[in-house]
Coordinates of N, CA and C and ligand atoms in Angstrom, one line a residue:
X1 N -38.3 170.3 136.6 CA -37.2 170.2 137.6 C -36.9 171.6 138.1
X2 N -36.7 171.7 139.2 CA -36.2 173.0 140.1 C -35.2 173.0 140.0
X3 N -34.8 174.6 139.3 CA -33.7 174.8 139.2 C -32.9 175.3 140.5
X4 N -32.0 174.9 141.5 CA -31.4 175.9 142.3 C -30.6 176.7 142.1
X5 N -29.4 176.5 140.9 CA -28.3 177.4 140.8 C -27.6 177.3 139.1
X6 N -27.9 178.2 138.5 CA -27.9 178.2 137.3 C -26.6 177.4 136.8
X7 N -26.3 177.3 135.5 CA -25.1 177.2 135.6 C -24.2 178.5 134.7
X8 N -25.1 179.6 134.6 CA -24.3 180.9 134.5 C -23.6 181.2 136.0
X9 N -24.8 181.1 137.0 CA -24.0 181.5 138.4 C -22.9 180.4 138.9
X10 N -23.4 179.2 138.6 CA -21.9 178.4 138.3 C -20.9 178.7 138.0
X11 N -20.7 179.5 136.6 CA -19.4 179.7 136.0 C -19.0 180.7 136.6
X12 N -19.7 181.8 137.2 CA -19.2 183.1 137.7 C -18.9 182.6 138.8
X13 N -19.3 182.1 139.6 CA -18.9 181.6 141.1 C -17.3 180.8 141.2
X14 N -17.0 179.9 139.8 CA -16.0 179.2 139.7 C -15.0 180.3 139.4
X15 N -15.3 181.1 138.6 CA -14.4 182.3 138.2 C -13.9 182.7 139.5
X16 N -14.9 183.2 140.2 CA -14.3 183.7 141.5 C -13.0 183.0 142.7
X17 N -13.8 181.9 142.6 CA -13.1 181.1 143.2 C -11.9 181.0 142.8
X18 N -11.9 180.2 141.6 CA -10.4 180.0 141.1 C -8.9 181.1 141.3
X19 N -9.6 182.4 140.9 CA -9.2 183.9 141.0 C -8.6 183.3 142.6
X20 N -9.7 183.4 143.6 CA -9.2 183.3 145.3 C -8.2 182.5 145.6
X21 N -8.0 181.0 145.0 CA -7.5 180.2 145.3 C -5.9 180.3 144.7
X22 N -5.7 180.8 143.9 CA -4.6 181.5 142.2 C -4.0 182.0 143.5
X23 N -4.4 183.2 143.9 CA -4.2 184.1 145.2 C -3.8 183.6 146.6
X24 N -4.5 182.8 147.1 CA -3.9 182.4 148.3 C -2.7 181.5 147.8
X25 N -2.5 180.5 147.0 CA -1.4 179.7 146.8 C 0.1 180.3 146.7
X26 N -0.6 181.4 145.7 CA 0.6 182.3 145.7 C 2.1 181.7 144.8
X27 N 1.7 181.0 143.7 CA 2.1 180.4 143.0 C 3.2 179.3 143.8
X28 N 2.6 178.8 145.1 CA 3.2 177.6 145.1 C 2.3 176.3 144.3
X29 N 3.0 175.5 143.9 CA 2.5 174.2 143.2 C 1.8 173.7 144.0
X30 N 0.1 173.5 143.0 CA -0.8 172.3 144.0 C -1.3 171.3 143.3
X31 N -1.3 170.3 144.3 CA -2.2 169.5 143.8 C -3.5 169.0 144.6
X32 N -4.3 169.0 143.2 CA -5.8 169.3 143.3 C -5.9 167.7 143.5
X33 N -6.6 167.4 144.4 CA -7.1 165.9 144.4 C -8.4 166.1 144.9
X34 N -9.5 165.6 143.9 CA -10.5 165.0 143.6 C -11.3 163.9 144.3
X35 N -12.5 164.0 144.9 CA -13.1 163.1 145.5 C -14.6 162.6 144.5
X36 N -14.2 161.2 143.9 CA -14.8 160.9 143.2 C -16.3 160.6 143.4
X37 N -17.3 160.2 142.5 CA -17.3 160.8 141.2 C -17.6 162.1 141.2
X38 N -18.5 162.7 142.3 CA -18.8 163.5 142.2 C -18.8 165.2 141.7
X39 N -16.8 164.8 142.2 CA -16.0 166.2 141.7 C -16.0 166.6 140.5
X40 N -15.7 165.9 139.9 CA -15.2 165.4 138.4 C -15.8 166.9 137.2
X41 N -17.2 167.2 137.7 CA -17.4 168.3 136.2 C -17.2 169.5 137.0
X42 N -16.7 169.7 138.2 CA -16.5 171.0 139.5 C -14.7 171.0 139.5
X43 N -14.1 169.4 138.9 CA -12.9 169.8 139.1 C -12.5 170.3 137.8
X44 N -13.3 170.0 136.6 CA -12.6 170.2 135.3 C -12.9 171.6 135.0
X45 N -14.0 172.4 135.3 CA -14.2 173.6 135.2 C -13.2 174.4 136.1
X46 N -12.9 173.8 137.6 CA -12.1 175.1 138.6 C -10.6 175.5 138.1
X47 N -10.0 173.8 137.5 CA -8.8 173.5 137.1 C -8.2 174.5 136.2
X48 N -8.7 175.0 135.2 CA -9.3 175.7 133.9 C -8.9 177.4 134.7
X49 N -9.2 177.9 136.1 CA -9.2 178.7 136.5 C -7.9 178.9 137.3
X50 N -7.2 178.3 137.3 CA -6.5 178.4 138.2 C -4.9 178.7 137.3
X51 N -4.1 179.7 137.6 CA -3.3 179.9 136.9 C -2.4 179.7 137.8
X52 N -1.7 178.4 137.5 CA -1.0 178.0 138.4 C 0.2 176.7 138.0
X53 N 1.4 176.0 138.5 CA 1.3 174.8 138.3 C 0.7 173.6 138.9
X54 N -0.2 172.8 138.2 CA -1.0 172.3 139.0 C -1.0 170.8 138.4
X55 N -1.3 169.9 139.7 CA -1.0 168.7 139.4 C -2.7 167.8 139.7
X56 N -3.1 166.8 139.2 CA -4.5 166.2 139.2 C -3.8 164.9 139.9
X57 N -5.0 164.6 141.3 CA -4.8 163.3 141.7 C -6.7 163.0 141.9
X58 N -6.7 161.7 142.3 CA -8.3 161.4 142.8 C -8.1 160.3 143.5
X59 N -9.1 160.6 144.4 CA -9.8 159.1 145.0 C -11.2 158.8 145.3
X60 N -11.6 157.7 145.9 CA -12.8 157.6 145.9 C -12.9 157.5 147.9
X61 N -14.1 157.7 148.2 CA -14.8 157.4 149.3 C -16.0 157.2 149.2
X62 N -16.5 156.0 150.4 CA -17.5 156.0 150.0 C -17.9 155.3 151.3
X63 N -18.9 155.5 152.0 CA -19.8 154.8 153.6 C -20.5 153.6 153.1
X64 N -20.2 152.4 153.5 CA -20.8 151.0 153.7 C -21.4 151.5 154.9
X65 N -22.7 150.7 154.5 CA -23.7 150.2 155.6 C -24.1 149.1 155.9
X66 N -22.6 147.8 156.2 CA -23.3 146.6 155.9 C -23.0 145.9 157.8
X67 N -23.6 145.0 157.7 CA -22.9 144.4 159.3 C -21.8 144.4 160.0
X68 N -20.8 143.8 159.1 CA -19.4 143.6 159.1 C -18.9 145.0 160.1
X69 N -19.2 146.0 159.3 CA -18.6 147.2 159.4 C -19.9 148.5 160.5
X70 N -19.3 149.2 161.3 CA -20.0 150.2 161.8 C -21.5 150.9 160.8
X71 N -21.9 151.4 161.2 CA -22.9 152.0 160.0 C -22.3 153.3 159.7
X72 N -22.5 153.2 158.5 CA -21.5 154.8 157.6 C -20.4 154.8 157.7
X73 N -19.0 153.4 158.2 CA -18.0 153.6 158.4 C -17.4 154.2 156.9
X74 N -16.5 154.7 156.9 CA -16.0 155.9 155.6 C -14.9 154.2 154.9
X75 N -15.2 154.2 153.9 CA -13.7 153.7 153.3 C -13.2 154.3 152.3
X76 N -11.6 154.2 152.0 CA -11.2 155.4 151.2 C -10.4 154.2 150.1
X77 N -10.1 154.4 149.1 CA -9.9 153.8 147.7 C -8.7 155.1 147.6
X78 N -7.6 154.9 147.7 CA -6.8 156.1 147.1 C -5.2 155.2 145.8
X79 N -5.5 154.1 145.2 CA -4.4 153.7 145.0 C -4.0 154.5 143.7
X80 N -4.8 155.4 143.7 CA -4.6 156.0 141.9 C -3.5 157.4 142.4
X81 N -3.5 157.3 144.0 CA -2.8 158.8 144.0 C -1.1 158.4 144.1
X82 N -0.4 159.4 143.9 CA 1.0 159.2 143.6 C 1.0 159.8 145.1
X83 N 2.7 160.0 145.3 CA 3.0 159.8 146.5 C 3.0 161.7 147.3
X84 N 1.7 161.3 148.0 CA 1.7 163.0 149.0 C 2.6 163.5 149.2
X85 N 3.8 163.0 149.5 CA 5.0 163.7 150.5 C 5.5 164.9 150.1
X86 N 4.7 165.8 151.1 CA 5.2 167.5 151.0 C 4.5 168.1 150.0
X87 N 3.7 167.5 149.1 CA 2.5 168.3 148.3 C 1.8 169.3 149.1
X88 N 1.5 170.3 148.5 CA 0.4 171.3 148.8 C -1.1 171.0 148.4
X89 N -2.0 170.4 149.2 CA -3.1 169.7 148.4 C -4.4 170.6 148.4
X90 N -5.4 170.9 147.8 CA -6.8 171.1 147.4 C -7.3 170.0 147.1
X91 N -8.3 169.9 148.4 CA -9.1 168.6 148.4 C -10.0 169.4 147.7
X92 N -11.0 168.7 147.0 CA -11.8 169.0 146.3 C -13.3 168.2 146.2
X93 N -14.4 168.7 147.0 CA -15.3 167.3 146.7 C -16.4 168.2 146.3
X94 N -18.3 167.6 146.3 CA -19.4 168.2 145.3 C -19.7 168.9 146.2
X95 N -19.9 168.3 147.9 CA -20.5 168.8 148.6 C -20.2 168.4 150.4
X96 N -20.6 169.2 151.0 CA -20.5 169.0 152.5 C -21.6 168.7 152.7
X97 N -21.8 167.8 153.5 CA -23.2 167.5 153.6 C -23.3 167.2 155.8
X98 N -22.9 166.0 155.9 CA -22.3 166.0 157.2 C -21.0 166.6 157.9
X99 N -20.0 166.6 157.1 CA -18.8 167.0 156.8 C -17.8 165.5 157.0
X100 N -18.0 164.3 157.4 CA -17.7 163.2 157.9 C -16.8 162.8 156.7
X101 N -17.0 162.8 155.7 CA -16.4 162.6 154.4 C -15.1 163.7 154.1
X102 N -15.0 164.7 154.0 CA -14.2 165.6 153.7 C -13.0 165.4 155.0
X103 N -13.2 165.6 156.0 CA -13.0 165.8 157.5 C -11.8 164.7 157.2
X104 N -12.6 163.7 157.2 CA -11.7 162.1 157.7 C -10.9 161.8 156.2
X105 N -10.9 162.7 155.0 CA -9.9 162.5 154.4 C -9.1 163.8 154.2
X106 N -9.2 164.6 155.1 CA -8.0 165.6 155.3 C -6.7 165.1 156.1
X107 N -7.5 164.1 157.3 CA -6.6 163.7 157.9 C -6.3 162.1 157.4
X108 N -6.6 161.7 156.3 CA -6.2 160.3 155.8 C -5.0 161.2 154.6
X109 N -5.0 162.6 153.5 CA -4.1 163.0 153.0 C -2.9 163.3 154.3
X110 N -3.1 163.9 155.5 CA -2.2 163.9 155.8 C -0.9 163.2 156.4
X111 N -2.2 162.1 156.6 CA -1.0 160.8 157.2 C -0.3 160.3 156.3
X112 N -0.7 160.8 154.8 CA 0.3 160.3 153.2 C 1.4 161.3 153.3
X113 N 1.5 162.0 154.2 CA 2.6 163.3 153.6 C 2.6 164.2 153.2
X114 N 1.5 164.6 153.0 CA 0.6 165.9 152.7 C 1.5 167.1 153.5
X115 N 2.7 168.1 152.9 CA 2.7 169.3 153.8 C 1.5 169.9 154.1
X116 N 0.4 170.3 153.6 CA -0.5 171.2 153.5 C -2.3 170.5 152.8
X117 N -3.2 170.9 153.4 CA -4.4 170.5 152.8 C -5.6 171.5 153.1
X118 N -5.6 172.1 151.8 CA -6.8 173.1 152.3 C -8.2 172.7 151.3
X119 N -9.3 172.5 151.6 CA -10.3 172.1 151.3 C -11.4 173.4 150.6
X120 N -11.8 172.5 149.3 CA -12.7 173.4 148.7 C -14.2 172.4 148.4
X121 N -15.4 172.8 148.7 CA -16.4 172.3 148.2 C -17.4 173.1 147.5
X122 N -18.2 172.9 146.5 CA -19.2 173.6 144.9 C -20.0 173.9 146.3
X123 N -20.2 173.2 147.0 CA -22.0 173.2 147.9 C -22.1 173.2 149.3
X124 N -22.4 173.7 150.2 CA -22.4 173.2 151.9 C -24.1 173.3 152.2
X125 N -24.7 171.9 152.8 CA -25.9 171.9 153.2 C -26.3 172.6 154.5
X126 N -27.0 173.8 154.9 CA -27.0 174.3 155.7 C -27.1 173.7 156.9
X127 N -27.0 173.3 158.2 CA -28.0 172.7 159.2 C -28.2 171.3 159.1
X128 N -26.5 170.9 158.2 CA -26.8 169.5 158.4 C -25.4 168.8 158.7
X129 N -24.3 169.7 159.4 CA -23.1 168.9 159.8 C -23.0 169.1 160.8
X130 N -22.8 167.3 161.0 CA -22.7 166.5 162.7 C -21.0 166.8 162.8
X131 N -20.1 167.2 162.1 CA -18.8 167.2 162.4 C -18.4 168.5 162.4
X132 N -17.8 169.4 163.4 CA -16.9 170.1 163.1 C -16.0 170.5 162.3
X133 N -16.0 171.4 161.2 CA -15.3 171.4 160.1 C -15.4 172.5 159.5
X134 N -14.4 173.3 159.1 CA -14.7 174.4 158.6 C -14.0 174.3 157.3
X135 N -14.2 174.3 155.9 CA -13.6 174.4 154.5 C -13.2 175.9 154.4
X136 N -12.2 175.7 153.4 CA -11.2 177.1 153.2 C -12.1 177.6 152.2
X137 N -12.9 177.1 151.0 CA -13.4 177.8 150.3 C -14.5 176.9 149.8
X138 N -15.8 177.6 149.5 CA -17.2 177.3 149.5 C -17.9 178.1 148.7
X139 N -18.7 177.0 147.5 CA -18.9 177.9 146.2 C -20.6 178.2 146.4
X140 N -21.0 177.5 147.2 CA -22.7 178.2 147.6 C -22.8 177.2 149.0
X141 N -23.7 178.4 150.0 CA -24.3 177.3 150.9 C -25.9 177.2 150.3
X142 N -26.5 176.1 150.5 CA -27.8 175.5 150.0 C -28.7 175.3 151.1
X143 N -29.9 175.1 151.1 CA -30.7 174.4 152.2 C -30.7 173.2 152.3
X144 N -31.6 172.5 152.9 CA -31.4 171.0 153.4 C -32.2 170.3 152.0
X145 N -31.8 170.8 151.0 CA -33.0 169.5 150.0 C -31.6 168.3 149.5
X146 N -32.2 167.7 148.5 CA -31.2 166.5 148.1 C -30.9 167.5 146.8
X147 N -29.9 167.4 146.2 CA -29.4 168.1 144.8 C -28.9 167.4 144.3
X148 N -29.0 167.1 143.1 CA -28.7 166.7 141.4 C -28.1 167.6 140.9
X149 N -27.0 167.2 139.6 CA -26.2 167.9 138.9 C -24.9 168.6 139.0
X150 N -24.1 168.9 137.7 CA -23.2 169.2 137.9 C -22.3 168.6 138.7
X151 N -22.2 167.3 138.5 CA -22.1 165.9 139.1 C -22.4 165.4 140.4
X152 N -23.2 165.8 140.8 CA -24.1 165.5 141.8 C -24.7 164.8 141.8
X153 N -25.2 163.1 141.8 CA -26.1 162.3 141.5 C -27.1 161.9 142.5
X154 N -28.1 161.1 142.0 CA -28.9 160.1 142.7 C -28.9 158.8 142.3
X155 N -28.5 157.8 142.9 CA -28.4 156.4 142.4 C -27.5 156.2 141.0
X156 N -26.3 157.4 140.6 CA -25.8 157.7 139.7 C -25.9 158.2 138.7
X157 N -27.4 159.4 138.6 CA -27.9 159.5 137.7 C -27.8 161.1 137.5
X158 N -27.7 161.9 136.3 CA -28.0 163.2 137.0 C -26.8 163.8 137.1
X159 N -25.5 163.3 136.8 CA -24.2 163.9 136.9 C -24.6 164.9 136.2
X160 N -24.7 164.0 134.7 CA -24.1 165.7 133.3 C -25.2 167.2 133.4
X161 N -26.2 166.6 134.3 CA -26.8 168.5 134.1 C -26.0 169.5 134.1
X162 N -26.2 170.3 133.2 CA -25.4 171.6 133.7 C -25.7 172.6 134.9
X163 N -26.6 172.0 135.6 CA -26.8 172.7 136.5 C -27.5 172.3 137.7
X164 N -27.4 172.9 139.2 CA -28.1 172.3 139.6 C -29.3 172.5 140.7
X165 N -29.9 171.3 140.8 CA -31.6 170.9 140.8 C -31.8 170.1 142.3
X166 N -32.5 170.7 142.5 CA -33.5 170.1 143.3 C -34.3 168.8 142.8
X167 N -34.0 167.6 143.4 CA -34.1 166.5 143.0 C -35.8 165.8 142.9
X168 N -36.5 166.0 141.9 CA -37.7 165.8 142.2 C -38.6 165.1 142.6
X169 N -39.5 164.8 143.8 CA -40.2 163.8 144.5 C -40.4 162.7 143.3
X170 N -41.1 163.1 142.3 CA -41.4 161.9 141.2 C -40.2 160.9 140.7
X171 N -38.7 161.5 140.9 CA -37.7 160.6 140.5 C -37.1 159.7 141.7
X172 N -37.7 159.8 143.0 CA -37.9 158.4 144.0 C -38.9 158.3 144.0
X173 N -40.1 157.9 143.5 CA -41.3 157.5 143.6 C -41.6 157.2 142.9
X174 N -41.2 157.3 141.5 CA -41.4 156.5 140.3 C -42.6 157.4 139.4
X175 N -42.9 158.1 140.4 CA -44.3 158.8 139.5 C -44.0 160.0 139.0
Ligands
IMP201 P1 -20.9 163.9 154.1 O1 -19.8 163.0 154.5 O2 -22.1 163.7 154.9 O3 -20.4 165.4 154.2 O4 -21.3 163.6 152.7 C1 -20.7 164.0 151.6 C2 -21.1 163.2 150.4 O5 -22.5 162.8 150.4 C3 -21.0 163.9 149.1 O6 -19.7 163.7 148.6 C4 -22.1 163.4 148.3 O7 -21.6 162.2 147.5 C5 -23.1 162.9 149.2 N1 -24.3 163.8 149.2 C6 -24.7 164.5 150.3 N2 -25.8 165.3 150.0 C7 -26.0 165.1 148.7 C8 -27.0 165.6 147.8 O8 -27.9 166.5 148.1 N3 -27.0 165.2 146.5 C9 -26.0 164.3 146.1 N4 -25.1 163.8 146.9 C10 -25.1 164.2 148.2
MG202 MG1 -19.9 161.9 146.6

């Protein structure tokens, strides 16, 4: 497996970040909400860094491709989050990839009452967002491959690496 990004330069990258984010907040109260699954081993490591009061929410999103619905229409799953109103939020997801995902739920946190939403992602794929979007804080930009790990999956698989990989031809091809 190809390694892209260790997960020593992981932890050091997280360090950093966390330190940046500690700093911009400026010890106002945030809450970190989570875009599932993928956040999940990126939120439990940054969480850890952040010296702060901080609060955990999540949700899910996820693009159907069926008839009914446009192709890649976004649907969002949020009934687990308590109530936005006037939170300071850190969205938090694995990766930018189009930006379509992050984008359309900055403005779905804000129509919950969100004072504030600044967005962090572990990953941004170079040369591959159709949306306008710019994140407050970005822990690697990558090239255009597919990546595994560090909860990053394929067909679900691949979360717990500690690190992550360039996803190898033989694990869609079978060979
Ligand atoms: P976007 O809406 O196109 O920015 O897509 C973001 C979502 O696509 C991420 O939350 C991931 O779930 C998924 N995704 C995009 N690229 C990759 C990848 O290389 N590996 C794993 N998941 C990916
Ligand atoms: Mg995802």
């Amino acid at each position: 497996m190809q390694v892209l990004i260790s997960s020593e330069r992981i932890r050091d990258r997280v360090d950093e970040l966390g330190a940046e984010i500690t700093a911009d907040f400026d010890g106002q109260p945030i809450t970190v909400v989570g875009v599932l699954t993928g956040c999940l081993v990126f939120l439990a490591d940054l969480i850890r860094r952040l010296n702060h009061p901080t609060h955990i929410a999540l949700l899910q999103a996820s693009s159907y491709r069926g008839t009914a619905t446009s192709p890649g229409e976004l649907t969002v799953r949020d009934e687990l989050l308590p109530d936005m109103t006037g939170r300071h939020v850190l969205l938090l997801d694995d990766i930018l990839d189009t930006g379509r995902t992050i984008s359309k739920l900055v403005d779905h946190l804000k129509s919950k009452g969100a004072a504030s939403v600044r967005t962090c992602v572990l990953l941004r794929k170079i040369g591959r967002q159709t949306v306008e979007f710019e994140p407050d804080y970005v822990g690697f930009a990558i090239p255009d491959k597919f990546v595994i790990g560090y909860g990053l999956d394929f067909n679900d698989l691949y979360r717990h690496l500690p690190f992550i990989a360039v996803l190898p031809d033989s694990a869609t091809t079978g060979g």
